[in-house]
Short mmCIF file of C-alpha atoms and ligand atoms in Angstrom, two decimals:
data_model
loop_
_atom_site.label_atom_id
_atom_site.label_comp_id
_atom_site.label_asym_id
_atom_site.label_seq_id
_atom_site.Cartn_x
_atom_site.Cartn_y
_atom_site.Cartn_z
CA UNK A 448 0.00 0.00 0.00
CA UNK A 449 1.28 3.38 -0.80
CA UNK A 450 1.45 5.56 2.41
CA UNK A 451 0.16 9.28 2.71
CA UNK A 452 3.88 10.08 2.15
CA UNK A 453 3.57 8.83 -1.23
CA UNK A 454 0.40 10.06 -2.63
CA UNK A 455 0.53 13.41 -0.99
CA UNK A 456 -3.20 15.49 -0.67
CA UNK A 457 -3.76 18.07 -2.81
CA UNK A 458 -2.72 21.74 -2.37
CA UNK A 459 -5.97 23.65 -3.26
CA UNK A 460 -4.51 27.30 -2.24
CA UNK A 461 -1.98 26.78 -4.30
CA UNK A 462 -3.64 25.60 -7.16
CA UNK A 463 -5.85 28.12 -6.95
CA UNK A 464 -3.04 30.91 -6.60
CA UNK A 465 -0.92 29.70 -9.89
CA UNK A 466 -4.67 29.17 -12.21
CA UNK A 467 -6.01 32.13 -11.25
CA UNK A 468 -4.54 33.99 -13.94
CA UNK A 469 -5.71 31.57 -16.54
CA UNK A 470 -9.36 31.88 -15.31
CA UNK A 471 -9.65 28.52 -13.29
CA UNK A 472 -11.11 28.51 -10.04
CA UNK A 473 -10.50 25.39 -8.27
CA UNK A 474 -11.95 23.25 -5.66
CA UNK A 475 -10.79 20.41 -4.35
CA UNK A 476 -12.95 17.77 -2.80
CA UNK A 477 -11.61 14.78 -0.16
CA UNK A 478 -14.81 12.64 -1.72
CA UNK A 479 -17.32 12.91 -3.49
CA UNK A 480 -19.54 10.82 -6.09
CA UNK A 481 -18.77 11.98 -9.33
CA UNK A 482 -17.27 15.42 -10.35
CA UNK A 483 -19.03 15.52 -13.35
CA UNK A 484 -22.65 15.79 -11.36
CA UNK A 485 -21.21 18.02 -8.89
CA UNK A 486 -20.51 20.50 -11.69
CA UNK A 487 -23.48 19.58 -13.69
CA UNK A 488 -25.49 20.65 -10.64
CA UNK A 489 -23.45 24.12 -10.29
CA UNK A 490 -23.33 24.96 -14.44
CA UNK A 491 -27.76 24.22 -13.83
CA UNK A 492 -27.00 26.81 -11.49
CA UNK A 493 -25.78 29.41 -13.47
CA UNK A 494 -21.95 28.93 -12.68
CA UNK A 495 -19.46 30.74 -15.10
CA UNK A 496 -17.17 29.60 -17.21
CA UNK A 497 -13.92 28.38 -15.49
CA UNK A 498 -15.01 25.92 -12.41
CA UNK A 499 -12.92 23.04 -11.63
CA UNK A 500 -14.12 20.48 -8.95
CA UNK A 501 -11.19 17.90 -8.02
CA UNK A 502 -12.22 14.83 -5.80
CA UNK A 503 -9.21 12.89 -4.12
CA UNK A 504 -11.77 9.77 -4.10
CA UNK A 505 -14.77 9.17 -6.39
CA UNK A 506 -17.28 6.78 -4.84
CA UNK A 507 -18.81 6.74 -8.43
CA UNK A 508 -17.05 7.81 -10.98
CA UNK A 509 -18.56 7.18 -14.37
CA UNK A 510 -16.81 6.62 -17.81
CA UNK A 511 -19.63 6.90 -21.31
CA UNK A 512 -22.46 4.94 -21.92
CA UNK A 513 -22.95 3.43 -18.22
CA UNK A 514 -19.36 2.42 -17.84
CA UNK A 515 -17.14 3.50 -14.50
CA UNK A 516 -13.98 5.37 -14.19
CA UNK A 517 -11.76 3.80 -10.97
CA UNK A 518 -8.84 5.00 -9.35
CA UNK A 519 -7.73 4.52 -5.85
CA UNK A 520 -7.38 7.73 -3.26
CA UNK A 521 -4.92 10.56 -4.68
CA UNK A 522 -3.46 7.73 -7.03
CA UNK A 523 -4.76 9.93 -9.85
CA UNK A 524 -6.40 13.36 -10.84
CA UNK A 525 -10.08 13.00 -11.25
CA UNK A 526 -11.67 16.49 -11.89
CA UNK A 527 -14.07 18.45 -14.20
CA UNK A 528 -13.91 21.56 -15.61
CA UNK A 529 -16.95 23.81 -16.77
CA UNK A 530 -16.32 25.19 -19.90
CA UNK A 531 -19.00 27.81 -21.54
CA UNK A 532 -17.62 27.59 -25.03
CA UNK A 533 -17.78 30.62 -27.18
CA UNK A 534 -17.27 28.40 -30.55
CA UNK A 535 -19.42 25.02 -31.67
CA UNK A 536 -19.74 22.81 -29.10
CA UNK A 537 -18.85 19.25 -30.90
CA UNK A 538 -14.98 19.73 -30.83
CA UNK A 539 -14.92 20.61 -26.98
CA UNK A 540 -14.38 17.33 -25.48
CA UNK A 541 -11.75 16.30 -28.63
CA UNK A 542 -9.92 20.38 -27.91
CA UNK A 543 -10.23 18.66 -24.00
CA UNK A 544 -7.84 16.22 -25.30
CA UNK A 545 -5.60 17.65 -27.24
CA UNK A 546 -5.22 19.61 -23.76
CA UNK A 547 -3.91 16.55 -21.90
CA UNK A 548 -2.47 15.42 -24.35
CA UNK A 549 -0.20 18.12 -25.20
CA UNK A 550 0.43 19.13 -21.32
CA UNK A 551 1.67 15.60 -20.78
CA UNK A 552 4.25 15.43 -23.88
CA UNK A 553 5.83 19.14 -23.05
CA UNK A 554 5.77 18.55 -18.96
CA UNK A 555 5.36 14.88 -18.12
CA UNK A 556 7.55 13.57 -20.64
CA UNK A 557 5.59 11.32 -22.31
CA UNK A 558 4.48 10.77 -25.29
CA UNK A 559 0.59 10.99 -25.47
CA UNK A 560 -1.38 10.05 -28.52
CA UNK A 561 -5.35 10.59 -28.48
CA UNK A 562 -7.28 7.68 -29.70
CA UNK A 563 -10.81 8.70 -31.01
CA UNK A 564 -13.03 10.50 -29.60
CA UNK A 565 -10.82 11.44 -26.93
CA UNK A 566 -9.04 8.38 -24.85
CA UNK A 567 -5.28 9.26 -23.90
CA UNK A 568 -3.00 6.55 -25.04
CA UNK A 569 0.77 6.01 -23.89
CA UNK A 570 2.68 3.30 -25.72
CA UNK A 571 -0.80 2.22 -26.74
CA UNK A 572 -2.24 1.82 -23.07
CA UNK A 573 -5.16 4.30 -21.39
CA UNK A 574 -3.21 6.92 -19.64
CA UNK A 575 -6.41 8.99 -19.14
CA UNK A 576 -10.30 9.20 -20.56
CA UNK A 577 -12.41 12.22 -21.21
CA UNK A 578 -16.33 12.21 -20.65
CA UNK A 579 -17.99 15.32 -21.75
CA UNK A 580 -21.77 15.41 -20.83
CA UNK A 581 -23.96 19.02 -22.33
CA UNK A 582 -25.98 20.40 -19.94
CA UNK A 583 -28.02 24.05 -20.50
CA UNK A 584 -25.47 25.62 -23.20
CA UNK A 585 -22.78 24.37 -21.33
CA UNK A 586 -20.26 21.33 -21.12
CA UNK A 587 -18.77 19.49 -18.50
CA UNK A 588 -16.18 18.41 -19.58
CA UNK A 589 -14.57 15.00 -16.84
CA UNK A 590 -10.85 13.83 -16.74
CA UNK A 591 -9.44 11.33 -15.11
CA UNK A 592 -6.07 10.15 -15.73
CA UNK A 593 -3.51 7.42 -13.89
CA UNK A 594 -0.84 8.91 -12.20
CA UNK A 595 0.67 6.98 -9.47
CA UNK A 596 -1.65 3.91 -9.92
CA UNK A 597 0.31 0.58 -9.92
CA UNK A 598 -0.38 -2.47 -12.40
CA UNK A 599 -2.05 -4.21 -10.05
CA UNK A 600 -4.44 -1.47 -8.66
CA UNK A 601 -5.84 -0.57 -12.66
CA UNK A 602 -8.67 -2.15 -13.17
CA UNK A 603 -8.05 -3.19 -16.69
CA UNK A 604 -4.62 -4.61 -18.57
CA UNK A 605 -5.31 -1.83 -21.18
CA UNK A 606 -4.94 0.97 -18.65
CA UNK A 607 -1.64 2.50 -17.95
CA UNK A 608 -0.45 5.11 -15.56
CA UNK A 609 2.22 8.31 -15.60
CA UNK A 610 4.55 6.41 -12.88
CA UNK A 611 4.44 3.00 -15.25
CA UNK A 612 5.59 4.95 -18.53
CA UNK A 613 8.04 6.56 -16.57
CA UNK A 614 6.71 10.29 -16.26
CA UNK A 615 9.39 13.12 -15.70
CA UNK A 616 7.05 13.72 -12.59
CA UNK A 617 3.85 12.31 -10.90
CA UNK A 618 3.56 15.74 -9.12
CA UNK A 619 -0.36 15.54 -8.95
CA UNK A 620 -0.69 19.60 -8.61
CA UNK A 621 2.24 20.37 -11.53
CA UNK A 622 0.19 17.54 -13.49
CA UNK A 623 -3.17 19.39 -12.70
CA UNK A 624 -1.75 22.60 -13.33
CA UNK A 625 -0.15 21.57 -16.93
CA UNK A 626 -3.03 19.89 -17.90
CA UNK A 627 -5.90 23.23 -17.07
CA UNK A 628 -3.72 25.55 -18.96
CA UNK A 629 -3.28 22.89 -21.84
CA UNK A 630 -6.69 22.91 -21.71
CA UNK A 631 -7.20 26.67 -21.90
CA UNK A 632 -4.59 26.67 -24.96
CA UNK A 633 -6.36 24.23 -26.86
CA UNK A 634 -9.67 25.39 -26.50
CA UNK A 635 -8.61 29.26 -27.30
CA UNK A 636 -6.56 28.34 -30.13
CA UNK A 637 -9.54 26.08 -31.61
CA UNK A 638 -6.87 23.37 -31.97
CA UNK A 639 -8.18 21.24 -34.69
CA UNK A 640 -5.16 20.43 -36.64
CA UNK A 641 -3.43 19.28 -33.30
CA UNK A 642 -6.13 17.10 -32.58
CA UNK A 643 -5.70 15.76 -36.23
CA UNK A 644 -2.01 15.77 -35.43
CA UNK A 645 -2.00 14.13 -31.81
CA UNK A 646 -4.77 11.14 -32.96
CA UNK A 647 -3.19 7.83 -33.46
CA UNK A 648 -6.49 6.38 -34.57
CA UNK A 649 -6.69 8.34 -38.00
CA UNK A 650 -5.01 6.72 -41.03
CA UNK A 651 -5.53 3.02 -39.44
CA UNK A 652 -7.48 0.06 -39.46
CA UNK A 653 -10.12 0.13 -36.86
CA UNK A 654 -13.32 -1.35 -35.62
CA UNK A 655 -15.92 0.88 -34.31
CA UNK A 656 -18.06 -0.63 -31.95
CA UNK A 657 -21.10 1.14 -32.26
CA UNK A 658 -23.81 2.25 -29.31
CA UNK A 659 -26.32 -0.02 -30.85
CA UNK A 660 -24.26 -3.05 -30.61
CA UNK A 661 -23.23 -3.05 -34.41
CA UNK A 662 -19.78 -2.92 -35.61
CA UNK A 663 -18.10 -1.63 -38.66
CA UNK A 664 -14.15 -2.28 -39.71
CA UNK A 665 -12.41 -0.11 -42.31
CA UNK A 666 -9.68 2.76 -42.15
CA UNK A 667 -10.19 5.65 -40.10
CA UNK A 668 -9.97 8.20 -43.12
CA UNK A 669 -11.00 11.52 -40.91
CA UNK A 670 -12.26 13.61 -38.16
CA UNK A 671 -15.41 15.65 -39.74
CA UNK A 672 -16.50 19.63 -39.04
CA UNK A 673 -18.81 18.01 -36.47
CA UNK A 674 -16.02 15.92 -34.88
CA UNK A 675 -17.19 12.88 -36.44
CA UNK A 676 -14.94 9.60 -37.06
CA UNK A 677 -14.97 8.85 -40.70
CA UNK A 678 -14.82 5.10 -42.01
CA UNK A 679 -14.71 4.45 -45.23
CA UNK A 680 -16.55 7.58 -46.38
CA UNK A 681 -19.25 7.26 -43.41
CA UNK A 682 -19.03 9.13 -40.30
CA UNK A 683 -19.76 7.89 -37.19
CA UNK A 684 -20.90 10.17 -33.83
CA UNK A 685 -20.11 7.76 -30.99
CA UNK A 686 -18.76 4.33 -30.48
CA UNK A 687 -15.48 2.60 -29.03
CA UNK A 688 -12.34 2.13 -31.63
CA UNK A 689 -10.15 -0.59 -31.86
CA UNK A 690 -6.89 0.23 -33.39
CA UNK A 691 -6.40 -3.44 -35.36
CA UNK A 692 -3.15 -2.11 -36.87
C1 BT5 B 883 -13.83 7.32 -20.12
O1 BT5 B 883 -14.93 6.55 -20.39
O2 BT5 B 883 -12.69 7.05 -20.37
C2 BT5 B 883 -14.17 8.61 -19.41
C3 BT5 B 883 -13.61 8.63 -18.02
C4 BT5 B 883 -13.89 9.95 -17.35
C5 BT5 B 883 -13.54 9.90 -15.89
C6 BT5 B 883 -13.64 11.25 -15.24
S1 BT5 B 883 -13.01 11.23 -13.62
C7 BT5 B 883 -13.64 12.80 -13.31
C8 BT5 B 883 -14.99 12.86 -13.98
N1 BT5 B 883 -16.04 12.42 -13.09
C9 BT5 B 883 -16.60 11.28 -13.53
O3 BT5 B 883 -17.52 10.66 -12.94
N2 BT5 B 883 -16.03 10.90 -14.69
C10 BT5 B 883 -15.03 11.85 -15.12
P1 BT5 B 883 -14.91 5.26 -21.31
O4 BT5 B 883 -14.25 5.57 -22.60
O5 BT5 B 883 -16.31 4.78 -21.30
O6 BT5 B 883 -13.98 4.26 -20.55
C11 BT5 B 883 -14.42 3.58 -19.39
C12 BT5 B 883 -13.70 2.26 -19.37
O7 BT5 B 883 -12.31 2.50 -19.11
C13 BT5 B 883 -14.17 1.32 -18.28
O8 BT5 B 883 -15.21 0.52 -18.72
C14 BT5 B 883 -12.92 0.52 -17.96
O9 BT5 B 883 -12.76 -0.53 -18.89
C15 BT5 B 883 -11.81 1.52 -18.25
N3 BT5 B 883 -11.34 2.17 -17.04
C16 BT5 B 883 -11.97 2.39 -15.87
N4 BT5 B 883 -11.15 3.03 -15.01
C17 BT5 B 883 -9.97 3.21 -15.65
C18 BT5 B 883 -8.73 3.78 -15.28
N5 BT5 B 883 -8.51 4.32 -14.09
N6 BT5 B 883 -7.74 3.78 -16.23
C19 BT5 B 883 -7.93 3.27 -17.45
N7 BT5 B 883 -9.07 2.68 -17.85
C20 BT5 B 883 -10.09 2.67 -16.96
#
C-alpha cells in the first residue's frame, strides 16, 4: 500500500493561486460521487465559465455509456472543468484532449497520442479518458487520468499510468496545473489540426463498436467539421475504436 507520504493530498490554495490567472477557479474535494454531477449541478445553477471540482476519491465515478472510471485515493487526478464555449460545441471534449495530451508530452515527458473521440494513449495503453456530458449551453467536460496507480491497482490490462511509462514527474498539482492551462490553450486556439495531429487512430485500421451493438471495420480516413470519425466515407458520432493495426 502506498502511504500518505507517497500520494501526498492536494494543495488547493496553491492551485488556486498559480490558475487564477488563466481563469480557473479550483476546488478540491476529499470525496465525493462523481465530479461531473457536482458540476453539472453548479453549471444548472448558473456557474461561469472556469469551475474546476477535483475529488481525491470518487465513490462513483462514471466513464460513457454506463461504464465506470476507478482509481484509488490521490493515485490519480479525477476532476471536471466547466467550460462555456464561445465556438461550436462538438470539438470541446476532442480540444479537452488535445489539452492533456499536449500538457503531458511538453511537462510529463511522455508521449501521449489521443485515440478517437478522446481516450489518452501512452505506448498504446489508457493513460487517461475524457467524458464530456452538455448540460443548459454548457459542457462538462470530466478527466481522469492514472498517475501513481500501480499495475495491479488498474482495473483493466489496457490501462496504464504516468509512474508505469516513466513520467518526468507524478507531481499531482504540476500535473493538474499543466493539464488546465493545456486545456485553456487548446480550447482558445480552436486546436483542430493538433487534434488531427496528436490522434493515433486516423489513417488506421479500426473497428468501431457502435452504441447499438453493431460494428463496422475499415480505415479511419478523418475527423469531420462536427467531430465525427470517418470510415470508409461514413461518419460515425459515438462508439469505441479498436486500433487493429
Ligand atoms: C472514459 O470513459 O474514459 C471517461 C472517463 C472519465 C472519468 C472522469 S473522472 C472525473 C470525472 N467524473 C466522472 O464521474 N467521470 C469523469 P470510457 O471511454 O467509457 O472508458 C471507461 C472504461 O475504461 C471502463 O469501462 C474501464 O474498462 C476503463 N477504465 C476504468 N477506469 C480506468 C482507469 N482508471 N484507467 C484506465 N481505464 C479505466
Amino acid at each position: 500500500m502506498y502511504g500518505d507520504l507517497d500520494r501526498p493530498p492536494l494543495r488547493a490554495d496553491a492551485l488556486n493561486h498559480a490558475l487564477a490567472p488563466d481563469g480557473f477557479r479550483v476546488e478540491v474535494l476529499e470525496e465525493t460521487s462523481s465530479t461531473n454531477a457536482v458540476v453539472a449541478e453548479r453549471a444548472r445553477a448558473g456557474e461561469p465559465h472556469g469551475l474546476v471540482v477535483v475529488a481525491e476519491q470518487q465513490t462513483a465515478g462514471r466513464g460513457r455509456l454506463d461504464r465506470s472510471w476507478v482509481s484509488p485515493r490521490r493515485a490519480g487526478l479525477t476532476f471536471s472543468v466547466l467550460v462555456r464555449p464561445s465556438g461550436p460545441v462538438h470539438w470541446v471534449p476532442l480540444l479537452g484532449g488535445v489539452g492533456v495530451a499536449t500538457a503531458l508530452r511538453e511537462h510529463v515527458g511522455v508521449e501521449a497520442e489521443l485515440k478517437w473521440p478522446n481516450d489518452v494513449l501512452v505506448g498504446g495503453k489508457k493513460v487517461a479518458g475524457l467524458l464530456a456530458e452538455a448540460v443548459d449551453g454548457a459542457v462538462v467536460l470530466g478527466i481522469g487520468i492514472n498517475v501513481t496507480t500501480k499495475a495491479d491497482e488498474l482495473p483493466v490490462p489496457e490501462a496504464t499510468s504516468l509512474a508505469l511509462e516513466g513520467a518526468t514527474t507524478t507531481d499531482r498539482d504540476t500535473v493538474l496545473r499543466s493539464v488546465l492551462r493545456g486545456i485553456s490553450d487548446a480550447l482558445g486556439d480552436d486546436a483542430r489540426s493538433s487534434y488531427r495531429e496528436l490522434c493515433s487512430t486516423l489513417g488506421r485500421q479500426v473497428r468501431v463498436d457502435l452504441p447499438g451493438g453493431e460494428s463496422v471495420s475499415g480505415t479511419a480516413e478523418a475527423v469531420d467539421d462536427e467531430g465525427r470519425l470517418v470510415v470508409d466515407g461514413r461518419a460515425y458520432a459515438a462508439g469505441d475504436v479498436v486500433h487493429l493495426r
